[in-house]
Short mmCIF file of C-alpha atoms in Angstrom, two decimals:
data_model
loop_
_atom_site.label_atom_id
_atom_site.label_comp_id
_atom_site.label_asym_id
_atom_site.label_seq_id
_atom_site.Cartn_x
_atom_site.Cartn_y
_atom_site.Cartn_z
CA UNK A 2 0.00 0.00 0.00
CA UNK A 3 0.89 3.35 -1.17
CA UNK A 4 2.33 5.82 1.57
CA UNK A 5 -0.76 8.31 0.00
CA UNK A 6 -3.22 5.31 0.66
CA UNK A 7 -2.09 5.05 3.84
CA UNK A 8 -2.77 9.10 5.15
CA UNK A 9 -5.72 8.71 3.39
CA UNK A 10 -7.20 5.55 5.35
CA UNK A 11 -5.87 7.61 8.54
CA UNK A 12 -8.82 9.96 8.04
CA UNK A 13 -11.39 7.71 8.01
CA UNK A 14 -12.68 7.76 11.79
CA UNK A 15 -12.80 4.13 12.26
CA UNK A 16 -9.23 2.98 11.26
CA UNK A 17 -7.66 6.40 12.20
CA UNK A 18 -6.67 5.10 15.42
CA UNK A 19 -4.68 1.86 13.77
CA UNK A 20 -1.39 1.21 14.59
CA UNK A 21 0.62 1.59 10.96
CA UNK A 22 1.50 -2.45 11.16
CA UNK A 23 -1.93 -3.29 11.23
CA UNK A 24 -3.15 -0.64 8.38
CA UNK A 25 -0.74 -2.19 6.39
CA UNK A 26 -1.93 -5.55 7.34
CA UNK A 27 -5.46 -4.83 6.81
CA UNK A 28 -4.73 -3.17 3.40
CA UNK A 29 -3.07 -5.96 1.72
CA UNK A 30 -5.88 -7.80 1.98
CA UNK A 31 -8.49 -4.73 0.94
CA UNK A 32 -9.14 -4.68 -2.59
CA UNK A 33 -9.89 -1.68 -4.94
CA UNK A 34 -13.75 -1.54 -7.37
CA UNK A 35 -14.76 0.90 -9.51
CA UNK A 36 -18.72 1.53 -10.59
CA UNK A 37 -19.75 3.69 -13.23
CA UNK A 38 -22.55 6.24 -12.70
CA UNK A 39 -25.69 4.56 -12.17
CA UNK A 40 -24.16 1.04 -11.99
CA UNK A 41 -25.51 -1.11 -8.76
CA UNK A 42 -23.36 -1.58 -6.09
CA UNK A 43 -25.22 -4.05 -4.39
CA UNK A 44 -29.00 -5.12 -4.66
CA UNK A 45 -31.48 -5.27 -1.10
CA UNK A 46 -31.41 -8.87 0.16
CA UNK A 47 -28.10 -9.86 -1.47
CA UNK A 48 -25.52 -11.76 0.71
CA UNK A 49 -23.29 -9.35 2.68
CA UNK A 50 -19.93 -10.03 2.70
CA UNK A 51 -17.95 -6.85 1.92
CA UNK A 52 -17.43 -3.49 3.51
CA UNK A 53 -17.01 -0.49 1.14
CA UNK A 54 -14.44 2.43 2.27
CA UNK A 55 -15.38 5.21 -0.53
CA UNK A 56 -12.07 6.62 -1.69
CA UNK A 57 -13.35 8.61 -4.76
CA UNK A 58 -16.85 9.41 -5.60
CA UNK A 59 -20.75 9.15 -3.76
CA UNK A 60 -23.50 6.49 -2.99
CA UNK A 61 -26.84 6.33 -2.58
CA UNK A 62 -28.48 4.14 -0.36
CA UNK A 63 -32.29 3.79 -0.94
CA UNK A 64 -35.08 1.40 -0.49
CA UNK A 65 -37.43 0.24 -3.57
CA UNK A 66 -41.12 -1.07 -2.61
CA UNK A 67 -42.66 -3.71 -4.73
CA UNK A 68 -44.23 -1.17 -6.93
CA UNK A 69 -41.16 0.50 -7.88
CA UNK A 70 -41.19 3.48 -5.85
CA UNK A 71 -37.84 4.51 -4.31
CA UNK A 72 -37.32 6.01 -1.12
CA UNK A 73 -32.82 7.81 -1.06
CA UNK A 74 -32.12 7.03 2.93
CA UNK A 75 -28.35 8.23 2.97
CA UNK A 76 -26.09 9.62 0.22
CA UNK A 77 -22.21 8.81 1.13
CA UNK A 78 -19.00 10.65 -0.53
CA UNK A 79 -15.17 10.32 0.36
CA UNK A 80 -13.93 8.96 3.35
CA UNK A 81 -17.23 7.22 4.60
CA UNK A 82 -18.07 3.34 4.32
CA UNK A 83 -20.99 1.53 3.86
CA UNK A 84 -22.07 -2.28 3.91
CA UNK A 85 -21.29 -3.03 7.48
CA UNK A 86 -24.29 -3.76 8.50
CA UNK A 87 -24.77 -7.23 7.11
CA UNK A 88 -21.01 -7.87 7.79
CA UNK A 89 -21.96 -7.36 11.69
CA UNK A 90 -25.07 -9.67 11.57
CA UNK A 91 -24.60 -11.85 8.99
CA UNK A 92 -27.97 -11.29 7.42
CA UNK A 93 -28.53 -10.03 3.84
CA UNK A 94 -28.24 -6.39 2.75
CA UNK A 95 -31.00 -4.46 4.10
CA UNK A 96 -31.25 -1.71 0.88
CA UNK A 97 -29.87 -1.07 -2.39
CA UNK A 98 -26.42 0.51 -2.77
CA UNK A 99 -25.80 2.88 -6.12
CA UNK A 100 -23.14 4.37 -7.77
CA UNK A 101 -24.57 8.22 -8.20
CA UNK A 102 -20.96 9.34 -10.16
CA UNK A 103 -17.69 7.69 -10.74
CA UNK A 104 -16.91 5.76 -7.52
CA UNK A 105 -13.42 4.46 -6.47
CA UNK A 106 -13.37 2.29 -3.20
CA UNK A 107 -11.61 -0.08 -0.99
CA UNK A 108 -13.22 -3.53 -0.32
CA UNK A 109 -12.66 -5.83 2.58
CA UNK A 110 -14.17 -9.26 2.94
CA UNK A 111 -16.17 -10.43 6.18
CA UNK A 112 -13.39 -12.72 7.64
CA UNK A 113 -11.12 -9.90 7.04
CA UNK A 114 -13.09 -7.49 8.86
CA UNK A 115 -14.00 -9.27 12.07
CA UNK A 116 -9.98 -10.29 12.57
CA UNK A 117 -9.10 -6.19 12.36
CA UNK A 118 -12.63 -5.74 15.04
CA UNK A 119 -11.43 -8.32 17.30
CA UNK A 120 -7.69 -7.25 17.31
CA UNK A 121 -8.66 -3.65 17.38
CA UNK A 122 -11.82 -3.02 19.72
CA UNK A 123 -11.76 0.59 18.89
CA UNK A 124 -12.86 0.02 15.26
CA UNK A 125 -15.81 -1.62 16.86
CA UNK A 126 -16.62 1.84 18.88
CA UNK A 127 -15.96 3.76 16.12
CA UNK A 128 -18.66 1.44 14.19
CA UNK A 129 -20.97 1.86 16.88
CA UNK A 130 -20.97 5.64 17.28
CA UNK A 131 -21.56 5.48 13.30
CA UNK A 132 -24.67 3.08 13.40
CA UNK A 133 -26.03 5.32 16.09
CA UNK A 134 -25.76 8.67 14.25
CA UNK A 135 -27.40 6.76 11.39
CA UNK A 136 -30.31 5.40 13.56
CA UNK A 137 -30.70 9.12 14.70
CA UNK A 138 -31.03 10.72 11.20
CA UNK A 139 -33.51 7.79 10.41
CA UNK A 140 -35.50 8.89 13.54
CA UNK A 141 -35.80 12.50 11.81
CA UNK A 142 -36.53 11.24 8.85
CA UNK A 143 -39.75 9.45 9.98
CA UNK A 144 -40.24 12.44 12.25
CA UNK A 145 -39.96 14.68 8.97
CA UNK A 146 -42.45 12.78 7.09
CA UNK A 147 -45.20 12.77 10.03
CA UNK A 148 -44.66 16.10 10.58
CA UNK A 149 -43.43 18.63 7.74
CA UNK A 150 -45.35 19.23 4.45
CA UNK A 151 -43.94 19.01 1.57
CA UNK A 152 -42.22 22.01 1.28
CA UNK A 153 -40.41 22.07 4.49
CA UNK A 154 -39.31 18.26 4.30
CA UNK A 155 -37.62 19.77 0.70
CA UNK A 156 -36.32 23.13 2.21
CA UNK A 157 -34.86 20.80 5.14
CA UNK A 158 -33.25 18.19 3.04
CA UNK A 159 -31.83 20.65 0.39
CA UNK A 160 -30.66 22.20 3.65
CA UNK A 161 -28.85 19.10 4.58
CA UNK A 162 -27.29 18.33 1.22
CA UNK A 163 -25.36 21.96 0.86
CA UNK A 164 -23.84 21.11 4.84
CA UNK A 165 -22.73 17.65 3.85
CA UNK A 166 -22.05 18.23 -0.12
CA UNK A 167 -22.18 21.84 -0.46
CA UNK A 168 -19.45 24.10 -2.59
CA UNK A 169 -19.42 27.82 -2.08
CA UNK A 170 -19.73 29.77 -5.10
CA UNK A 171 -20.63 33.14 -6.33
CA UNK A 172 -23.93 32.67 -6.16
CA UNK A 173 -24.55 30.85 -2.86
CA UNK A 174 -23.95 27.39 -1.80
CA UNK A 175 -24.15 24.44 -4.68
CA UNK A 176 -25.12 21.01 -3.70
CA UNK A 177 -22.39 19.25 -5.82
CA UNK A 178 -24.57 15.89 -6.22
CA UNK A 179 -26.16 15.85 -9.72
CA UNK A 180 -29.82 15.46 -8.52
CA UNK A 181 -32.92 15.26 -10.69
CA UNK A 182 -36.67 16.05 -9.08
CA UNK A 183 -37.06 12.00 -9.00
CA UNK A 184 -34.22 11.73 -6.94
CA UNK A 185 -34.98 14.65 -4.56
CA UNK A 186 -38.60 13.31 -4.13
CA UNK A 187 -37.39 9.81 -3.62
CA UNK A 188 -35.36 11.45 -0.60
CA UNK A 189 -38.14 12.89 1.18
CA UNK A 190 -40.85 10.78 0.36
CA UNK A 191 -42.80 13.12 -2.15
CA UNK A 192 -43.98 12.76 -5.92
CA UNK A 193 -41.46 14.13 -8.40
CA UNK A 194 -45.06 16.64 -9.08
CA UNK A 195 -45.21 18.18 -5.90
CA UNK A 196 -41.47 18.26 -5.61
CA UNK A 197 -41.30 20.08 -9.12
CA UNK A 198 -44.38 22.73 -8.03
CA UNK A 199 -41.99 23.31 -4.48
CA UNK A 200 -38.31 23.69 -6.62
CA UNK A 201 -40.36 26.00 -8.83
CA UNK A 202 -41.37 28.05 -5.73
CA UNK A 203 -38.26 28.25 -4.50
CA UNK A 204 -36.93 29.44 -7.69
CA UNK A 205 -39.27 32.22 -7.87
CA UNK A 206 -38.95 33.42 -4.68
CA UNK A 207 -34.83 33.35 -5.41
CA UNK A 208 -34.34 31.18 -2.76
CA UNK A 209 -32.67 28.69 -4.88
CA UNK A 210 -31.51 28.79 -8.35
CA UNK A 211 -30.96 25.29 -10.61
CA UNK A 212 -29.24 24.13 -13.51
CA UNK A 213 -27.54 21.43 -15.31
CA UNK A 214 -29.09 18.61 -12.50
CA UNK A 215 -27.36 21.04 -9.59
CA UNK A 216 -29.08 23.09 -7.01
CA UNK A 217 -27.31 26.34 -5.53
CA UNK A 218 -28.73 27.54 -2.46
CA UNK A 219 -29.12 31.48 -2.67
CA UNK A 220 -30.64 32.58 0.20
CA UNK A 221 -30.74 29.39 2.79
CA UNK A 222 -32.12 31.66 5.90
CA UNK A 223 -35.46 31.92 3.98
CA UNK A 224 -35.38 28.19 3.31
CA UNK A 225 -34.92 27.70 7.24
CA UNK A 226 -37.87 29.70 7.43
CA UNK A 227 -40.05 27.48 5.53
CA UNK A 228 -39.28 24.34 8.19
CA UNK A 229 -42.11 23.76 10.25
#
């Protein structure tokens, strides 16, 4: 492994705290995958036995109902990992994993994984504080979608995609995820109609502005405004 490989596994939380000698150990058994754009990282209910450290690039995770209608639970970029929950419990993968741009990552195998959790308990804490904060933002997200119309749930989550994905520019903050109304909808649990009549209110009112599948946030104290 690559001296660059190494600082940059260092700065993901749960294997920052790894000795060098067993980084190096767990690398040489990691393996690197790249998915295209749109490509299918892993399908709901298939076996789990891989981890996924994202090195270049961002994933969706979402849930599809029987009728085809998606609901985005988590987008992931650089740095973050996914997967581990059916490589802690050894049932099948409990949502659909996708490939929104050009991903790079690191793979490790089950067997591989449990020796570094066992001979390094604070990758195990680390994993735990994780699963917790994700537990959390699903809590919100059912208490966004019994409480907020549809307007606020979109103000909030466009909101929540400049902090985590946002690039300043001229014009205000751009969510740097190529998102389409479907996508936005299937994040909080709207039609792509309803989103559409809400991004074209927000548009009007110049509290957004989009283009070319990006949204740029203009005036995001307004948007707070319109969470309740």
């Amino acid at each position: 492994m690559s001296t660059d490989e190494m600082l940059y596994l260092k700065q993901v939380s749960s294997f920052a705290e790894l000795p060098d000698d067993d980084l190096r150990e767990l690398m040489a058994v990691a393996k690197k995958r790249t998915f295209r754009p749109g490509e299918v990282i892993f399908h709901r209910d298939d076996p789990g036995q891989v981890l996924y450290i994202i090195k270049e690039g961002k994933v969706k995770i979402a849930i599809n109902s029987p009728d085809g209608q998606e609901i985005s639970l988590v987008i992931f970029g650089k740095g973050e990992y996914f997967g581990e929950f059916a490589l802690l419990d050894g049932l099948p993968r409990s949502a659909d994993a996708v490939a929104l741009e050009r991903v790079e990552c690191y793979t490790l195998q089950r067997d591989n994984f449990h020796r570094a959790l066992l001979k390094n308990p604070r990758i195990a804490i680390h994993m735990l504080e994780s699963l917790s904060r994700r537990l959390r933002n699903t809590d919100r997200m059912i208490e966004d979608l019994i409480f907020l119309d549809v307007p606020g749930r979109v103000a909030k989550k466009l909101l929540e995609l400049a902090e985590l994905h946002g690039v300043p520019t001229e014009d205000g903050v751009r969510i740097d995820i190529r998102l389409t109304q479907q996508d936005l909808a299937s994040m909080v649990g709207a039609s792509r109609e309803s989103v559409n009549k809400v991004l074209g209110y927000f548009s009007a009112k110049g509290y957004i502005a989009t283009g070319h599948h990006r949204i740029t946030l203009r005036r995001p104290a307004e948007l707070k405004e319109r969470i309740y």
